[in-house]
């Protein structure tokens, strides 16, 4: 069985275009596909596998269990899908269809698509082709988890904070009053 998660997010605008594309594809999809459709404020005619909203933990679990993730162009949803090991199939919301207030999802998804970080689908044909490719060769939609890279990013962020704090202290000519990375263990902070 192939598990496909579709997440349209929580925006108040309906996303009928994606649900229509999904319904058309579903009529030709193999029987071995199990769909979970987080549809938000969009009406779904067939309720099988459909849920209006998923809590954060539920959504994370669904992404982790999915073989393919289809989502809107929301940055948080895309990044969470990648963090869970999936290259998402992204259908960005388009304001010309009344799906959002501006085109930030289109711009963001196109940029990530150009970098090879997502599969962007702006037409029904590219959407069907992406799902077909994902079912035929799921490994093309897998991102290798790299916990060491995540730790390195966290260390880099902490180091940038330290540098900024030092610059502020030097510019003010006063002593630092807040350095979470240098507090004593007795205060309960990291030491």
mmCIF file of N, CA and C in Angstrom, residues 77-177:
data_model
loop_
_atom_site.group_PDB
_atom_site.id
_atom_site.type_symbol
_atom_site.label_atom_id
_atom_site.label_comp_id
_atom_site.label_asym_id
_atom_site.label_seq_id
_atom_site.Cartn_x
_atom_site.Cartn_y
_atom_site.Cartn_z
ATOM 1 N N UNK A 77 4.681 24.149 6.062
ATOM 2 C CA UNK A 77 4.265 22.803 5.655
ATOM 3 C C UNK A 77 5.340 22.149 4.792
ATOM 4 N N UNK A 78 5.901 22.907 3.868
ATOM 5 C CA UNK A 78 6.957 22.378 3.001
ATOM 6 C C UNK A 78 8.171 21.969 3.833
ATOM 7 N N UNK A 79 8.591 22.844 4.720
ATOM 8 C CA UNK A 79 9.775 22.546 5.523
ATOM 9 C C UNK A 79 9.549 21.362 6.458
ATOM 10 N N UNK A 80 8.348 21.244 7.011
ATOM 11 C CA UNK A 80 8.039 20.101 7.871
ATOM 12 C C UNK A 80 8.053 18.797 7.067
ATOM 13 N N UNK A 81 7.531 18.828 5.853
ATOM 14 C CA UNK A 81 7.543 17.627 5.017
ATOM 15 C C UNK A 81 8.983 17.209 4.732
ATOM 16 N N UNK A 82 9.825 18.164 4.392
ATOM 17 C CA UNK A 82 11.235 17.845 4.124
ATOM 18 C C UNK A 82 11.928 17.336 5.388
ATOM 19 N N UNK A 83 11.633 17.962 6.518
ATOM 20 C CA UNK A 83 12.223 17.520 7.777
ATOM 21 C C UNK A 83 11.835 16.080 8.094
ATOM 22 N N UNK A 84 10.667 15.667 7.636
ATOM 23 C CA UNK A 84 10.186 14.305 7.870
ATOM 24 C C UNK A 84 10.689 13.326 6.812
ATOM 25 N N UNK A 85 11.548 13.800 5.902
ATOM 26 C CA UNK A 85 12.176 12.904 4.938
ATOM 27 C C UNK A 85 11.516 12.812 3.587
ATOM 28 N N UNK A 86 10.634 13.762 3.246
ATOM 29 C CA UNK A 86 9.904 13.704 1.987
ATOM 30 C C UNK A 86 10.143 14.954 1.147
ATOM 31 N N UNK A 87 10.368 14.744 -0.150
ATOM 32 C CA UNK A 87 10.350 15.851 -1.105
ATOM 33 C C UNK A 87 8.873 16.053 -1.443
ATOM 34 N N UNK A 88 8.273 17.158 -0.999
ATOM 35 C CA UNK A 88 6.830 17.306 -1.215
ATOM 36 C C UNK A 88 6.469 17.678 -2.647
ATOM 37 N N UNK A 89 5.307 17.224 -3.044
ATOM 38 C CA UNK A 89 4.686 17.663 -4.290
ATOM 39 C C UNK A 89 3.876 18.885 -3.904
ATOM 40 N N UNK A 90 4.249 20.040 -4.427
ATOM 41 C CA UNK A 90 3.674 21.301 -3.972
ATOM 42 C C UNK A 90 2.773 21.911 -5.044
ATOM 43 N N UNK A 91 1.540 22.170 -4.657
ATOM 44 C CA UNK A 91 0.603 22.910 -5.494
ATOM 45 C C UNK A 91 0.379 24.239 -4.771
ATOM 46 N N UNK A 92 1.069 25.295 -5.211
ATOM 47 C CA UNK A 92 0.935 26.565 -4.502
ATOM 48 C C UNK A 92 -0.438 27.197 -4.734
ATOM 49 N N UNK A 93 -0.950 27.801 -3.686
ATOM 50 C CA UNK A 93 -2.212 28.524 -3.809
ATOM 51 C C UNK A 93 -1.997 29.730 -4.725
ATOM 52 N N UNK A 94 -2.971 29.982 -5.585
ATOM 53 C CA UNK A 94 -2.873 31.051 -6.576
ATOM 54 C C UNK A 94 -3.979 32.083 -6.309
ATOM 55 N N UNK A 95 -3.596 33.332 -6.041
ATOM 56 C CA UNK A 95 -4.618 34.343 -5.741
ATOM 57 C C UNK A 95 -5.554 34.625 -6.915
ATOM 58 N N UNK A 96 -5.124 34.336 -8.148
ATOM 59 C CA UNK A 96 -6.011 34.572 -9.291
ATOM 60 C C UNK A 96 -7.192 33.600 -9.301
ATOM 61 N N UNK A 97 -7.092 32.529 -8.510
ATOM 62 C CA UNK A 97 -8.192 31.562 -8.369
ATOM 63 C C UNK A 97 -8.936 31.765 -7.044
ATOM 64 N N UNK A 98 -8.603 32.842 -6.319
ATOM 65 C CA UNK A 98 -9.244 33.101 -5.034
ATOM 66 C C UNK A 98 -8.761 32.186 -3.925
ATOM 67 N N UNK A 99 -7.551 31.633 -4.072
ATOM 68 C CA UNK A 99 -7.034 30.669 -3.108
ATOM 69 C C UNK A 99 -6.178 31.306 -2.016
ATOM 70 N N UNK A 100 -5.815 32.557 -2.199
ATOM 71 C CA UNK A 100 -4.979 33.246 -1.209
ATOM 72 C C UNK A 100 -5.048 34.742 -1.485
ATOM 73 N N UNK A 101 -4.464 35.526 -0.579
ATOM 74 C CA UNK A 101 -4.516 36.984 -0.716
ATOM 75 C C UNK A 101 -3.400 37.542 -1.589
ATOM 76 N N UNK A 102 -2.307 36.793 -1.741
ATOM 77 C CA UNK A 102 -1.194 37.254 -2.575
ATOM 78 C C UNK A 102 -0.486 36.050 -3.191
ATOM 79 N N UNK A 103 0.602 36.318 -3.906
ATOM 80 C CA UNK A 103 1.273 35.240 -4.637
ATOM 81 C C UNK A 103 2.532 34.716 -3.949
ATOM 82 N N UNK A 104 2.649 34.893 -2.633
ATOM 83 C CA UNK A 104 3.873 34.457 -1.965
ATOM 84 C C UNK A 104 4.096 32.946 -2.072
ATOM 85 N N UNK A 105 3.023 32.163 -2.083
ATOM 86 C CA UNK A 105 3.199 30.715 -2.214
ATOM 87 C C UNK A 105 3.746 30.343 -3.592
ATOM 88 N N UNK A 106 3.267 31.024 -4.613
ATOM 89 C CA UNK A 106 3.781 30.771 -5.956
ATOM 90 C C UNK A 106 5.271 31.087 -6.036
ATOM 91 N N UNK A 107 5.651 32.256 -5.549
ATOM 92 C CA UNK A 107 7.057 32.669 -5.617
ATOM 93 C C UNK A 107 7.955 31.736 -4.805
ATOM 94 N N UNK A 108 7.512 31.394 -3.596
ATOM 95 C CA UNK A 108 8.302 30.516 -2.724
ATOM 96 C C UNK A 108 8.456 29.128 -3.336
ATOM 97 N N UNK A 109 7.357 28.558 -3.803
ATOM 98 C CA UNK A 109 7.396 27.208 -4.381
ATOM 99 C C UNK A 109 8.260 27.175 -5.636
ATOM 100 N N UNK A 110 8.148 28.181 -6.476
ATOM 101 C CA UNK A 110 8.968 28.222 -7.697
ATOM 102 C C UNK A 110 10.457 28.294 -7.361
ATOM 103 N N UNK A 111 10.796 29.064 -6.362
ATOM 104 C CA UNK A 111 12.209 29.171 -5.966
ATOM 105 C C UNK A 111 12.718 27.821 -5.447
ATOM 106 N N UNK A 112 11.941 27.168 -4.587
ATOM 107 C CA UNK A 112 12.354 25.857 -4.073
ATOM 108 C C UNK A 112 12.368 24.807 -5.181
ATOM 109 N N UNK A 113 11.412 24.908 -6.098
ATOM 110 C CA UNK A 113 11.378 23.980 -7.226
ATOM 111 C C UNK A 113 12.612 24.122 -8.102
ATOM 112 N N UNK A 114 13.020 25.360 -8.355
ATOM 113 C CA UNK A 114 14.215 25.601 -9.167
ATOM 114 C C UNK A 114 15.463 25.042 -8.493
ATOM 115 N N UNK A 115 15.461 24.996 -7.164
ATOM 116 C CA UNK A 115 16.596 24.455 -6.412
ATOM 117 C C UNK A 115 16.500 22.933 -6.240
ATOM 118 N N UNK A 116 15.413 22.332 -6.732
ATOM 119 C CA UNK A 116 15.250 20.885 -6.618
ATOM 120 C C UNK A 116 14.820 20.408 -5.244
ATOM 121 N N UNK A 117 14.281 21.316 -4.433
ATOM 122 C CA UNK A 117 13.886 20.955 -3.069
ATOM 123 C C UNK A 117 12.438 20.485 -2.969
ATOM 124 N N UNK A 118 11.629 20.802 -3.973
ATOM 125 C CA UNK A 118 10.228 20.384 -4.038
ATOM 126 C C UNK A 118 9.897 20.083 -5.495
ATOM 127 N N UNK A 119 8.776 19.422 -5.718
ATOM 128 C CA UNK A 119 8.241 19.232 -7.059
ATOM 129 C C UNK A 119 7.039 20.165 -7.157
ATOM 130 N N UNK A 120 7.150 21.193 -7.980
ATOM 131 C CA UNK A 120 6.088 22.189 -8.096
ATOM 132 C C UNK A 120 5.125 21.782 -9.208
ATOM 133 N N UNK A 121 3.831 21.841 -8.894
ATOM 134 C CA UNK A 121 2.793 21.497 -9.862
ATOM 135 C C UNK A 121 1.822 22.663 -9.975
ATOM 136 N N UNK A 122 1.852 23.322 -11.112
ATOM 137 C CA UNK A 122 0.935 24.441 -11.335
ATOM 138 C C UNK A 122 -0.137 24.101 -12.355
ATOM 139 N N UNK A 123 -0.067 22.889 -12.909
ATOM 140 C CA UNK A 123 -1.094 22.440 -13.845
ATOM 141 C C UNK A 123 -1.558 21.045 -13.431
ATOM 142 N N UNK A 124 -2.734 20.691 -13.895
ATOM 143 C CA UNK A 124 -3.272 19.355 -13.629
ATOM 144 C C UNK A 124 -2.326 18.283 -14.189
ATOM 145 N N UNK A 125 -1.788 18.519 -15.369
ATOM 146 C CA UNK A 125 -0.906 17.531 -16.010
ATOM 147 C C UNK A 125 0.361 17.295 -15.193
ATOM 148 N N UNK A 126 0.989 18.355 -14.682
ATOM 149 C CA UNK A 126 2.209 18.166 -13.892
ATOM 150 C C UNK A 126 1.884 17.505 -12.559
ATOM 151 N N UNK A 127 0.708 17.785 -12.017
ATOM 152 C CA UNK A 127 0.270 17.163 -10.768
ATOM 153 C C UNK A 127 0.109 15.648 -10.955
ATOM 154 N N UNK A 128 -0.606 15.250 -11.991
ATOM 155 C CA UNK A 128 -0.818 13.823 -12.267
ATOM 156 C C UNK A 128 0.519 13.144 -12.556
ATOM 157 N N UNK A 129 1.381 13.811 -13.314
ATOM 158 C CA UNK A 129 2.697 13.232 -13.628
ATOM 159 C C UNK A 129 3.530 13.038 -12.362
ATOM 160 N N UNK A 130 3.486 13.997 -11.445
ATOM 161 C CA UNK A 130 4.254 13.883 -10.200
ATOM 162 C C UNK A 130 3.743 12.731 -9.341
ATOM 163 N N UNK A 131 2.431 12.612 -9.200
ATOM 164 C CA UNK A 131 1.875 11.503 -8.418
ATOM 165 C C UNK A 131 2.192 10.157 -9.062
ATOM 166 N N UNK A 132 2.086 10.090 -10.376
ATOM 167 C CA UNK A 132 2.392 8.854 -11.086
ATOM 168 C C UNK A 132 3.861 8.468 -10.881
ATOM 169 N N UNK A 133 4.753 9.454 -11.008
ATOM 170 C CA UNK A 133 6.189 9.207 -10.801
ATOM 171 C C UNK A 133 6.467 8.798 -9.356
ATOM 172 N N UNK A 134 5.792 9.443 -8.422
ATOM 173 C CA UNK A 134 5.996 9.126 -7.006
ATOM 174 C C UNK A 134 5.558 7.724 -6.645
ATOM 175 N N UNK A 135 4.486 7.257 -7.252
ATOM 176 C CA UNK A 135 4.028 5.897 -6.986
ATOM 177 C C UNK A 135 4.909 4.868 -7.683
ATOM 178 N N UNK A 136 5.417 5.218 -8.861
ATOM 179 C CA UNK A 136 6.265 4.301 -9.612
ATOM 180 C C UNK A 136 7.662 4.186 -9.007
ATOM 181 N N UNK A 137 8.174 5.308 -8.503
ATOM 182 C CA UNK A 137 9.535 5.331 -7.960
ATOM 183 C C UNK A 137 9.577 6.217 -6.710
ATOM 184 N N UNK A 138 9.054 5.717 -5.586
ATOM 185 C CA UNK A 138 8.967 6.527 -4.364
ATOM 186 C C UNK A 138 10.304 7.068 -3.878
ATOM 187 N N UNK A 139 11.387 6.383 -4.189
ATOM 188 C CA UNK A 139 12.699 6.837 -3.700
ATOM 189 C C UNK A 139 13.085 8.207 -4.249
ATOM 190 N N UNK A 140 12.487 8.615 -5.365
ATOM 191 C CA UNK A 140 12.763 9.950 -5.921
ATOM 192 C C UNK A 140 12.216 11.055 -5.020
ATOM 193 N N UNK A 141 11.326 10.702 -4.107
ATOM 194 C CA UNK A 141 10.686 11.697 -3.249
ATOM 195 C C UNK A 141 11.122 11.563 -1.786
ATOM 196 N N UNK A 142 12.293 10.997 -1.585
ATOM 197 C CA UNK A 142 12.815 10.792 -0.239
ATOM 198 C C UNK A 142 14.022 11.697 -0.028
ATOM 199 N N UNK A 143 14.066 12.339 1.134
ATOM 200 C CA UNK A 143 15.204 13.156 1.540
ATOM 201 C C UNK A 143 15.888 12.399 2.672
ATOM 202 N N UNK A 144 17.179 12.257 2.578
ATOM 203 C CA UNK A 144 17.918 11.580 3.645
ATOM 204 C C UNK A 144 17.965 12.480 4.871
ATOM 205 N N UNK A 145 17.547 11.948 5.989
ATOM 206 C CA UNK A 145 17.607 12.711 7.243
ATOM 207 C C UNK A 145 19.075 12.912 7.619
ATOM 208 N N UNK A 146 19.389 14.109 8.078
ATOM 209 C CA UNK A 146 20.767 14.425 8.441
ATOM 210 C C UNK A 146 20.769 15.140 9.790
ATOM 211 N N UNK A 147 20.693 14.362 10.899
ATOM 212 C CA UNK A 147 20.637 14.991 12.220
ATOM 213 C C UNK A 147 21.887 15.805 12.533
ATOM 214 N N UNK A 148 23.024 15.403 11.985
ATOM 215 C CA UNK A 148 24.263 16.150 12.244
ATOM 216 C C UNK A 148 24.180 17.549 11.639
ATOM 217 N N UNK A 149 23.558 17.671 10.465
ATOM 218 C CA UNK A 149 23.393 18.990 9.845
ATOM 219 C C UNK A 149 22.476 19.863 10.699
ATOM 220 N N UNK A 150 21.447 19.267 11.289
ATOM 221 C CA UNK A 150 20.545 20.036 12.155
ATOM 222 C C UNK A 150 21.292 20.546 13.382
ATOM 223 N N UNK A 151 22.137 19.702 13.967
ATOM 224 C CA UNK A 151 22.935 20.142 15.124
ATOM 225 C C UNK A 151 23.905 21.248 14.723
ATOM 226 N N UNK A 152 24.491 21.137 13.542
ATOM 227 C CA UNK A 152 25.424 22.163 13.073
ATOM 228 C C UNK A 152 24.701 23.501 12.871
ATOM 229 N N UNK A 153 23.467 23.444 12.344
ATOM 230 C CA UNK A 153 22.678 24.679 12.181
ATOM 231 C C UNK A 153 22.385 25.310 13.530
ATOM 232 N N UNK A 154 22.003 24.495 14.509
ATOM 233 C CA UNK A 154 21.730 25.023 15.846
ATOM 234 C C UNK A 154 22.968 25.670 16.447
ATOM 235 N N UNK A 155 24.120 25.039 16.278
ATOM 236 C CA UNK A 155 25.370 25.603 16.795
ATOM 237 C C UNK A 155 25.693 26.921 16.088
ATOM 238 N N UNK A 156 25.443 26.979 14.789
ATOM 239 C CA UNK A 156 25.706 28.207 14.038
ATOM 240 C C UNK A 156 24.799 29.337 14.507
ATOM 241 N N UNK A 157 23.538 29.029 14.759
ATOM 242 C CA UNK A 157 22.609 30.051 15.255
ATOM 243 C C UNK A 157 23.063 30.559 16.618
ATOM 244 N N UNK A 158 23.479 29.664 17.494
ATOM 245 C CA UNK A 158 23.972 30.079 18.817
ATOM 246 C C UNK A 158 25.204 30.956 18.672
ATOM 247 N N UNK A 159 26.095 30.588 17.754
ATOM 248 C CA UNK A 159 27.317 31.384 17.545
ATOM 249 C C UNK A 159 26.979 32.771 17.010
ATOM 250 N N UNK A 160 26.046 32.884 16.091
ATOM 251 C CA UNK A 160 25.625 34.198 15.578
ATOM 252 C C UNK A 160 25.055 35.036 16.717
ATOM 253 N N UNK A 161 24.259 34.427 17.584
ATOM 254 C CA UNK A 161 23.724 35.151 18.737
ATOM 255 C C UNK A 161 24.832 35.680 19.632
ATOM 256 N N UNK A 162 25.841 34.864 19.846
ATOM 257 C CA UNK A 162 26.985 35.274 20.669
ATOM 258 C C UNK A 162 27.726 36.451 20.023
ATOM 259 N N UNK A 163 27.931 36.379 18.725
ATOM 260 C CA UNK A 163 28.623 37.463 18.009
ATOM 261 C C UNK A 163 27.828 38.758 18.093
ATOM 262 N N UNK A 164 26.521 38.665 17.870
ATOM 263 C CA UNK A 164 25.675 39.870 17.942
ATOM 264 C C UNK A 164 25.719 40.466 19.342
ATOM 265 N N UNK A 165 25.623 39.619 20.353
ATOM 266 C CA UNK A 165 25.686 40.100 21.734
ATOM 267 C C UNK A 165 27.011 40.818 21.991
ATOM 268 N N UNK A 166 28.117 40.241 21.539
ATOM 269 C CA UNK A 166 29.430 40.870 21.724
ATOM 270 C C UNK A 166 29.518 42.217 21.009
ATOM 271 N N UNK A 167 28.937 42.306 19.835
ATOM 272 C CA UNK A 167 28.945 43.569 19.092
ATOM 273 C C UNK A 167 28.120 44.635 19.809
ATOM 274 N N UNK A 168 26.976 44.229 20.327
ATOM 275 C CA UNK A 168 26.129 45.179 21.058
ATOM 276 C C UNK A 168 26.854 45.664 22.310
ATOM 277 N N UNK A 169 27.467 44.764 23.028
ATOM 278 C CA UNK A 169 28.204 45.119 24.244
ATOM 279 C C UNK A 169 29.348 46.072 23.898
ATOM 280 N N UNK A 170 30.091 45.753 22.838
ATOM 281 C CA UNK A 170 31.226 46.599 22.441
ATOM 282 C C UNK A 170 30.748 47.979 22.006
ATOM 283 N N UNK A 171 29.642 48.059 21.307
ATOM 284 C CA UNK A 171 29.119 49.345 20.833
ATOM 285 C C UNK A 171 28.621 50.192 21.993
ATOM 286 N N UNK A 172 28.037 49.552 22.985
ATOM 287 C CA UNK A 172 27.505 50.274 24.146
ATOM 288 C C UNK A 172 28.582 50.577 25.174
ATOM 289 N N UNK A 173 29.668 49.844 25.138
ATOM 290 C CA UNK A 173 30.721 50.020 26.127
ATOM 291 C C UNK A 173 30.313 49.565 27.512
ATOM 292 N N UNK A 174 29.351 48.650 27.586
ATOM 293 C CA UNK A 174 28.920 48.150 28.895
ATOM 294 C C UNK A 174 29.083 46.649 28.944
ATOM 295 N N UNK A 175 28.930 46.107 30.108
ATOM 296 C CA UNK A 175 29.077 44.683 30.331
ATOM 297 C C UNK A 175 27.831 43.917 29.874
ATOM 298 N N UNK A 176 28.036 42.745 29.329
ATOM 299 C CA UNK A 176 26.907 41.920 28.879
ATOM 300 C C UNK A 176 26.067 41.500 30.073
ATOM 301 N N UNK A 177 24.784 41.594 29.965
ATOM 302 C CA UNK A 177 23.888 41.197 31.047
ATOM 303 C C UNK A 177 23.150 39.907 30.718
#
